[in-house]
Coordinates of C-alpha atoms and ligand atoms in Angstrom, one line a residue:
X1 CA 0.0 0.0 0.0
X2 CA 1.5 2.9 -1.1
X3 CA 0.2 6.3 1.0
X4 CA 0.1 9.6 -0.3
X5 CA 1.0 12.5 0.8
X6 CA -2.0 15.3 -0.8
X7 CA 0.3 18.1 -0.5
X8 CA 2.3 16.3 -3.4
X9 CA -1.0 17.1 -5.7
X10 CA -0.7 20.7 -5.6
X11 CA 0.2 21.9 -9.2
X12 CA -1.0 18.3 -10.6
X13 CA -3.9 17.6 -12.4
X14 CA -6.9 16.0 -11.7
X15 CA -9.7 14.8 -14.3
X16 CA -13.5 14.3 -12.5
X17 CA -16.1 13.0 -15.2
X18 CA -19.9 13.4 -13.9
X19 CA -18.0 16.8 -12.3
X20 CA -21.2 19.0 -13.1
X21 CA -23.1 17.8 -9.8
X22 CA -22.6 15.5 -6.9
X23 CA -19.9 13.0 -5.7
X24 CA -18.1 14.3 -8.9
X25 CA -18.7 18.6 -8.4
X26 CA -17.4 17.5 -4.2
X27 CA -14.7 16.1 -5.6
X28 CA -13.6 18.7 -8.4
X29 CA -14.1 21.0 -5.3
X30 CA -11.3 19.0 -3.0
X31 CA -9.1 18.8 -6.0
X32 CA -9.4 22.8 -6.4
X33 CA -8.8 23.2 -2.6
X34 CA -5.5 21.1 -2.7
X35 CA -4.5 23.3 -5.1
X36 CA -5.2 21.0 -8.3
X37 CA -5.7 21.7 -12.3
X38 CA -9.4 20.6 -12.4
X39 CA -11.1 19.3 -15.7
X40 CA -15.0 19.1 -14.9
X41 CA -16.5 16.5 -17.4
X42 CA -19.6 15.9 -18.0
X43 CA -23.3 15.8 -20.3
X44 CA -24.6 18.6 -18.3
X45 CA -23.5 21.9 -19.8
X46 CA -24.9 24.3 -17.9
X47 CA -23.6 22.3 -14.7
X48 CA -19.9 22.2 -15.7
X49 CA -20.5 26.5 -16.1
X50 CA -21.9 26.5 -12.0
X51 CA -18.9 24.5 -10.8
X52 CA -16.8 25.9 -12.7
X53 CA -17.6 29.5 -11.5
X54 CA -17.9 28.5 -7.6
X55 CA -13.9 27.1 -8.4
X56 CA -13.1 30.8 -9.7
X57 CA -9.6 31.0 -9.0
X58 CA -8.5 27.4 -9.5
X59 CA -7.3 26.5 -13.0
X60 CA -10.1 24.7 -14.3
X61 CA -10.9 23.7 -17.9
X62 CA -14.4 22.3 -18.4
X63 CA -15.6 19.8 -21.5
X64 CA -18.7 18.7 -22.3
X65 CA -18.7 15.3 -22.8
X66 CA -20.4 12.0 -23.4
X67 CA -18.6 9.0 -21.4
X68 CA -20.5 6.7 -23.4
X69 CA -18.6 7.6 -26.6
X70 CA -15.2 7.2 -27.4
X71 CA -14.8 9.7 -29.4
X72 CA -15.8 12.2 -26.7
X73 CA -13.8 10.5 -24.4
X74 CA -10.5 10.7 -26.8
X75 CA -11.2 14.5 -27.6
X76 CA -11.6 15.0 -23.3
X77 CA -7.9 13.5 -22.8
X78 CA -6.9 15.3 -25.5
X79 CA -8.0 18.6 -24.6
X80 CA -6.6 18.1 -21.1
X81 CA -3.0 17.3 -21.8
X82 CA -3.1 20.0 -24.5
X83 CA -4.2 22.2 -21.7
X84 CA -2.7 21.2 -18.5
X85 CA -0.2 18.4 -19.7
X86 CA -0.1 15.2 -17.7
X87 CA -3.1 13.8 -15.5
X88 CA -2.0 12.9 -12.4
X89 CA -5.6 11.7 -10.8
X90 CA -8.0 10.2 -13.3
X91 CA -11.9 10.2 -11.5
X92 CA -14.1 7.8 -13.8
X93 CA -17.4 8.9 -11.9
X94 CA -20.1 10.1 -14.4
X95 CA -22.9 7.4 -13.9
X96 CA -27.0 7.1 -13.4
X97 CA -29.8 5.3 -11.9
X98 CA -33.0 3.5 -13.4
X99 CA -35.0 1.1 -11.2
X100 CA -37.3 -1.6 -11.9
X101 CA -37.6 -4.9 -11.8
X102 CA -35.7 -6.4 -14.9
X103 CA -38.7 -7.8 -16.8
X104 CA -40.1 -4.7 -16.7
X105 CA -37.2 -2.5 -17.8
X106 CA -37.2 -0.7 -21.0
X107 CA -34.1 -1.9 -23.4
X108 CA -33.5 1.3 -24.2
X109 CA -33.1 2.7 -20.2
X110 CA -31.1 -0.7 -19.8
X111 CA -28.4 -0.2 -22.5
X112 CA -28.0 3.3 -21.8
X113 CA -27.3 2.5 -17.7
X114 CA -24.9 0.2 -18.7
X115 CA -23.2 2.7 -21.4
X116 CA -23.1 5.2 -18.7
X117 CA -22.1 2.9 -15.9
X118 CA -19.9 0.4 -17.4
X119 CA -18.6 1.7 -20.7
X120 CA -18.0 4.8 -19.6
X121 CA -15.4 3.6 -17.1
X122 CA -14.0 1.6 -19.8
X123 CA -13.4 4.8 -21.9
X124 CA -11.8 6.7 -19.5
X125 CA -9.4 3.8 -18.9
X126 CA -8.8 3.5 -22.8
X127 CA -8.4 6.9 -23.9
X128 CA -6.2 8.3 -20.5
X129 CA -4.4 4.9 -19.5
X130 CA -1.9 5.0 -22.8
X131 CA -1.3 8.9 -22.2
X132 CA -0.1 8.0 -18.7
X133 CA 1.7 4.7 -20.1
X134 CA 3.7 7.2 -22.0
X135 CA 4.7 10.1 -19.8
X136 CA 5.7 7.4 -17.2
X137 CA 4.6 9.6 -14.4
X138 CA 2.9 8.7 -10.9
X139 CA -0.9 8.7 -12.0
X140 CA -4.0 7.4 -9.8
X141 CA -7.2 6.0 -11.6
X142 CA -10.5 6.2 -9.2
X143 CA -13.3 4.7 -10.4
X144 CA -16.3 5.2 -8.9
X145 CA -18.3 1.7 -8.0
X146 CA -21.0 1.8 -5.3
X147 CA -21.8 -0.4 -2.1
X148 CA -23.9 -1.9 -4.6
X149 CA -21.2 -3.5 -6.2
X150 CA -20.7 -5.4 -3.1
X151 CA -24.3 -6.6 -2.6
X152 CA -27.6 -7.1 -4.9
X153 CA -30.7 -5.4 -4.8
X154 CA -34.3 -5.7 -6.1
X155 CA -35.8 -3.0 -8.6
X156 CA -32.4 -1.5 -9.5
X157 CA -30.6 -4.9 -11.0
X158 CA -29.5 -2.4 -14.0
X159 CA -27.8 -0.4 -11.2
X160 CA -26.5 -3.0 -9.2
X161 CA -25.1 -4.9 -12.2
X162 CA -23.5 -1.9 -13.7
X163 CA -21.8 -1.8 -10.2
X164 CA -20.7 -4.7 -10.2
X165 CA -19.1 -4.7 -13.6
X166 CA -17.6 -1.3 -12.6
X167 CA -16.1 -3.1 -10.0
X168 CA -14.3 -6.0 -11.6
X169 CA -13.0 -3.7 -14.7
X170 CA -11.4 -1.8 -12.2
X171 CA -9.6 -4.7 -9.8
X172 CA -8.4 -6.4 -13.5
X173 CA -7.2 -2.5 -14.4
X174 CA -5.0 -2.9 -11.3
X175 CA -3.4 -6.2 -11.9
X176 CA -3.2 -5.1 -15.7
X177 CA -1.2 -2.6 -14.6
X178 CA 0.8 -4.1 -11.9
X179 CA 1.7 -6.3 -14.5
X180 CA 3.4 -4.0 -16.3
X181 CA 5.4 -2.6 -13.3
X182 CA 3.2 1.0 -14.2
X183 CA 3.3 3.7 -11.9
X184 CA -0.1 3.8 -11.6
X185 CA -2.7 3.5 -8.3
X186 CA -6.0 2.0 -9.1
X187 CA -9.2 2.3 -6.0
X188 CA -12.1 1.8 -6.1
X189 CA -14.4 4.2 -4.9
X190 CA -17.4 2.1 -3.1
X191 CA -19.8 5.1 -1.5
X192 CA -22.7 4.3 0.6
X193 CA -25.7 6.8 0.6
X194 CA -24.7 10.4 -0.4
X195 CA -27.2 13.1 -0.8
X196 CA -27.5 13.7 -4.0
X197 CA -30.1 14.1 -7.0
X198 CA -29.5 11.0 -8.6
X199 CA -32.8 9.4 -7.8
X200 CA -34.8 12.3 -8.3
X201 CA -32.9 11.9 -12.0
X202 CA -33.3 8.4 -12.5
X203 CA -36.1 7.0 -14.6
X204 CA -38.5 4.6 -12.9
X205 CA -40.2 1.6 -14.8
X206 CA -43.4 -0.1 -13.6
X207 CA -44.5 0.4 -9.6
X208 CA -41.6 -1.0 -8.0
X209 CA -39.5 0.9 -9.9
X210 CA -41.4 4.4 -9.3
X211 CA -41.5 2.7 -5.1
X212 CA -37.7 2.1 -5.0
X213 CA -37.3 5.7 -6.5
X214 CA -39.5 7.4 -4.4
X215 CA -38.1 5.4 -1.2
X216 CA -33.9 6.0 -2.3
X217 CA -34.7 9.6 -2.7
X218 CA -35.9 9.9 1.0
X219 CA -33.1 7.9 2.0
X220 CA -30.4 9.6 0.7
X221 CA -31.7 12.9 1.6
X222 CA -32.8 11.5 5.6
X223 CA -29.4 9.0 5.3
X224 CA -27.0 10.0 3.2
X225 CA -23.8 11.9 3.9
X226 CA -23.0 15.4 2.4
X227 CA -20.9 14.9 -1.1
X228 CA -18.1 16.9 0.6
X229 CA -18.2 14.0 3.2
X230 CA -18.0 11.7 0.5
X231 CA -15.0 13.5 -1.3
X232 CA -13.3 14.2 1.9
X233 CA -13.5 10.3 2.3
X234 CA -11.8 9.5 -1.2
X235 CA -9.5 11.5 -0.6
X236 CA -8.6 10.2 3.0
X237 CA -8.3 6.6 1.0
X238 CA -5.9 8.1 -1.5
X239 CA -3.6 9.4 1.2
X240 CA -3.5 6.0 3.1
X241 CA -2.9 4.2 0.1
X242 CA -6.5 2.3 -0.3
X243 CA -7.7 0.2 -3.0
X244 CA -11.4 -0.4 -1.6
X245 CA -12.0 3.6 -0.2
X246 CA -15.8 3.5 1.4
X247 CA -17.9 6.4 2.8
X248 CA -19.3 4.2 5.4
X249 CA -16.4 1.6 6.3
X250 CA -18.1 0.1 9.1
X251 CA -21.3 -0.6 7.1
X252 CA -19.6 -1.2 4.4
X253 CA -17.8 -4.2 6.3
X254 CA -20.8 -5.1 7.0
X255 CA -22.2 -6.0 3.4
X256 CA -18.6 -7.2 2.6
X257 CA -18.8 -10.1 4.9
X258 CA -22.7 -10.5 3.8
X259 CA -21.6 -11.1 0.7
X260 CA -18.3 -13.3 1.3
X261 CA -20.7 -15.6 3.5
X262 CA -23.2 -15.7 1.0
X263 CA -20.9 -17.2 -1.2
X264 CA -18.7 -19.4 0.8
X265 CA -21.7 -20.7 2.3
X266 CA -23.5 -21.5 -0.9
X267 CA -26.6 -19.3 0.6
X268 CA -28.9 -18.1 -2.2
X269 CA -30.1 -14.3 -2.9
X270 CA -32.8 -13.4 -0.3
Ligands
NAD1 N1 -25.4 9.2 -4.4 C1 -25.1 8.0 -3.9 O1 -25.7 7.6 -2.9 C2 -24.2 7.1 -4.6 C3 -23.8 5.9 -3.9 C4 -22.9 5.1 -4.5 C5 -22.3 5.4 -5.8 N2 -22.7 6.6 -6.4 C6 -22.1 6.8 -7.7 O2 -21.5 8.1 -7.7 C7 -21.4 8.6 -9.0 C8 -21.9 10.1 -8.9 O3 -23.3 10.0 -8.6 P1 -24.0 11.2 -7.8 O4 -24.7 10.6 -6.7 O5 -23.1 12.3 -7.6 O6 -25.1 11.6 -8.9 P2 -25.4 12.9 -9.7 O7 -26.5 12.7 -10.6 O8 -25.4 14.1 -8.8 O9 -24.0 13.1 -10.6 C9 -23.8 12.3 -11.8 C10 -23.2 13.2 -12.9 O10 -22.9 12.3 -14.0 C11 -23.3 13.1 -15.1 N3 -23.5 12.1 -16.3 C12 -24.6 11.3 -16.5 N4 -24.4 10.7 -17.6 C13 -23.3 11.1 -18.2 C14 -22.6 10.8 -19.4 N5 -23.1 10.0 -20.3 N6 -21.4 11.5 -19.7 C15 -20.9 12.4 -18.8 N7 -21.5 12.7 -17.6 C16 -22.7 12.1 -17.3 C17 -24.6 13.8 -14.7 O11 -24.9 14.9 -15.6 C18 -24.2 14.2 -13.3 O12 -23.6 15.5 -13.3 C19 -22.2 7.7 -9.9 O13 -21.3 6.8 -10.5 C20 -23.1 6.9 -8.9 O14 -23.5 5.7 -9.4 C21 -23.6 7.4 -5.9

């Protein structure tokens, strides 16, 4: 485990997709505050332009960007090392929320979560992982899982699945790149409830979907911990060197030894 001292970032850059609100906005926030380069991707426009004002002051480059194309993805690491150089802290966080039960999911709301959730990461990795490769400099790759990669979940399977995925594309990244002796951190950020909009943004499909939707919002806003908690929290993992960094450790233990006795005790899904 190799720990990290945050003053080293000042002067570095930092690259925070899904920075327009949220986990990511929290996070571009700490970057700017440790005296980072900030590049705020994201869809939302008008979003990246809010941030980007409240950092006034920091050096900040916002794009608008699609994580679910490559292209996009190419032109964002692109525009970032013509403009700051090399990336030093890589945030794959954009993502989204649909709930429902599967058979009841629309193909369409489906695909896109797992575009968002899933390929997105992947692009990031692909377009920003060579670019490090080449400037052979220290570089740490976050990607932003959930507690619900740990566990499973009626109504938001989508979710949970995309989760998981996130997950395992980011534990092979690691050994990927430990196999080629890169200089390059992988964690994975697994947060627990965070009080955000991203239910009252997700799409619903059929009553246990709208239920699920209706019942997360509450509980993030009743439950969950500020963004800048959450931030705060990756950021505490980066400095002591984490690959699993939590919001909630404790509870997250919790579901981590729920899961690892589910399956070495052959228990089914309840
Ligand atoms: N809020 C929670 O309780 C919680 C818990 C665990 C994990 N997460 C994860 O944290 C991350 C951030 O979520 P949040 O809660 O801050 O939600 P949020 O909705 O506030 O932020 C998500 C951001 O991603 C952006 N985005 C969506 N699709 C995009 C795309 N195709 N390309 C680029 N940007 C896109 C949105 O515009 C938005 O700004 C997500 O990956 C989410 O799954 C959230």
């Amino acid at each position: 485990m190799t720990t990290l001292d945050l003053r080293d970032l000042a002067g570095t850059t930092a690259v925070v997709t899904g920075a327009a609100s949220g986990i990511g906005a929290a996070v571009a926030r700490r970057a700017a505050d440790l005296g980072m380069r900030v590049v705020l991707a994201d869809l939302d426009a008008e979003g990246l332009e809010r941030v980007a004002a409240e950092l006034a002051g920091a050096d900040v480059l916002t794009v608008r960007c699609d994580v679910t194309d490559p292209a996009d993805v190419d032109r964002l690491a692109a525009a970032t090392a013509d403009r700051f150089g090399p990336v030093r802290l890589l945030v794959n966080n954009a993502g989204i929320e649909r709930t429902g039960r599967l058979w009841e999911l629309d193909p369409d709301r489906f695909e896109r979560l797992l575009a968002v959730n899933v390929s997105g990461v992947f692009h990031g990795i692909r377009s920003f992982v060579p670019r490090m490769l080449a400037d052979g400099g220290e570089a740490i790759i976050v990607n932003t899982a959930s507690v619900g990669a740990v566990t499973t979940m009626p109504a938001q399977a989508a979710y949970v699945a995309s989760k998981h995925a996130a997950l395992a594309l980011t534990e092979c990244l690691a050994v990927e790149l430990a196999e080629v002796d890169a200089p390059i951190r992988v964690a994975a950020f697994l947060p627990g409830p965070v009080h955000t909009d991203i239910y009252a943004k997700a799409e619903a499909s059929g009553d246990a979907g709208d239920a699920l939707r209706a019942r997360m919002r509450d509980y993030l806003r009743d439950r969950g911990v500020t963004p800048a908690a959450a931030a705060d929290a990756l950021f505490d993992g980066l400095a002591s060197g984490e690959f699993w960094i939590f919001t909630d450790r404790e509870r997250a233990d919790e579901l981590l030894k729920a899961r690892a006795d589910k399956l070495t005790g052959h228990l089914p899904p309840v």
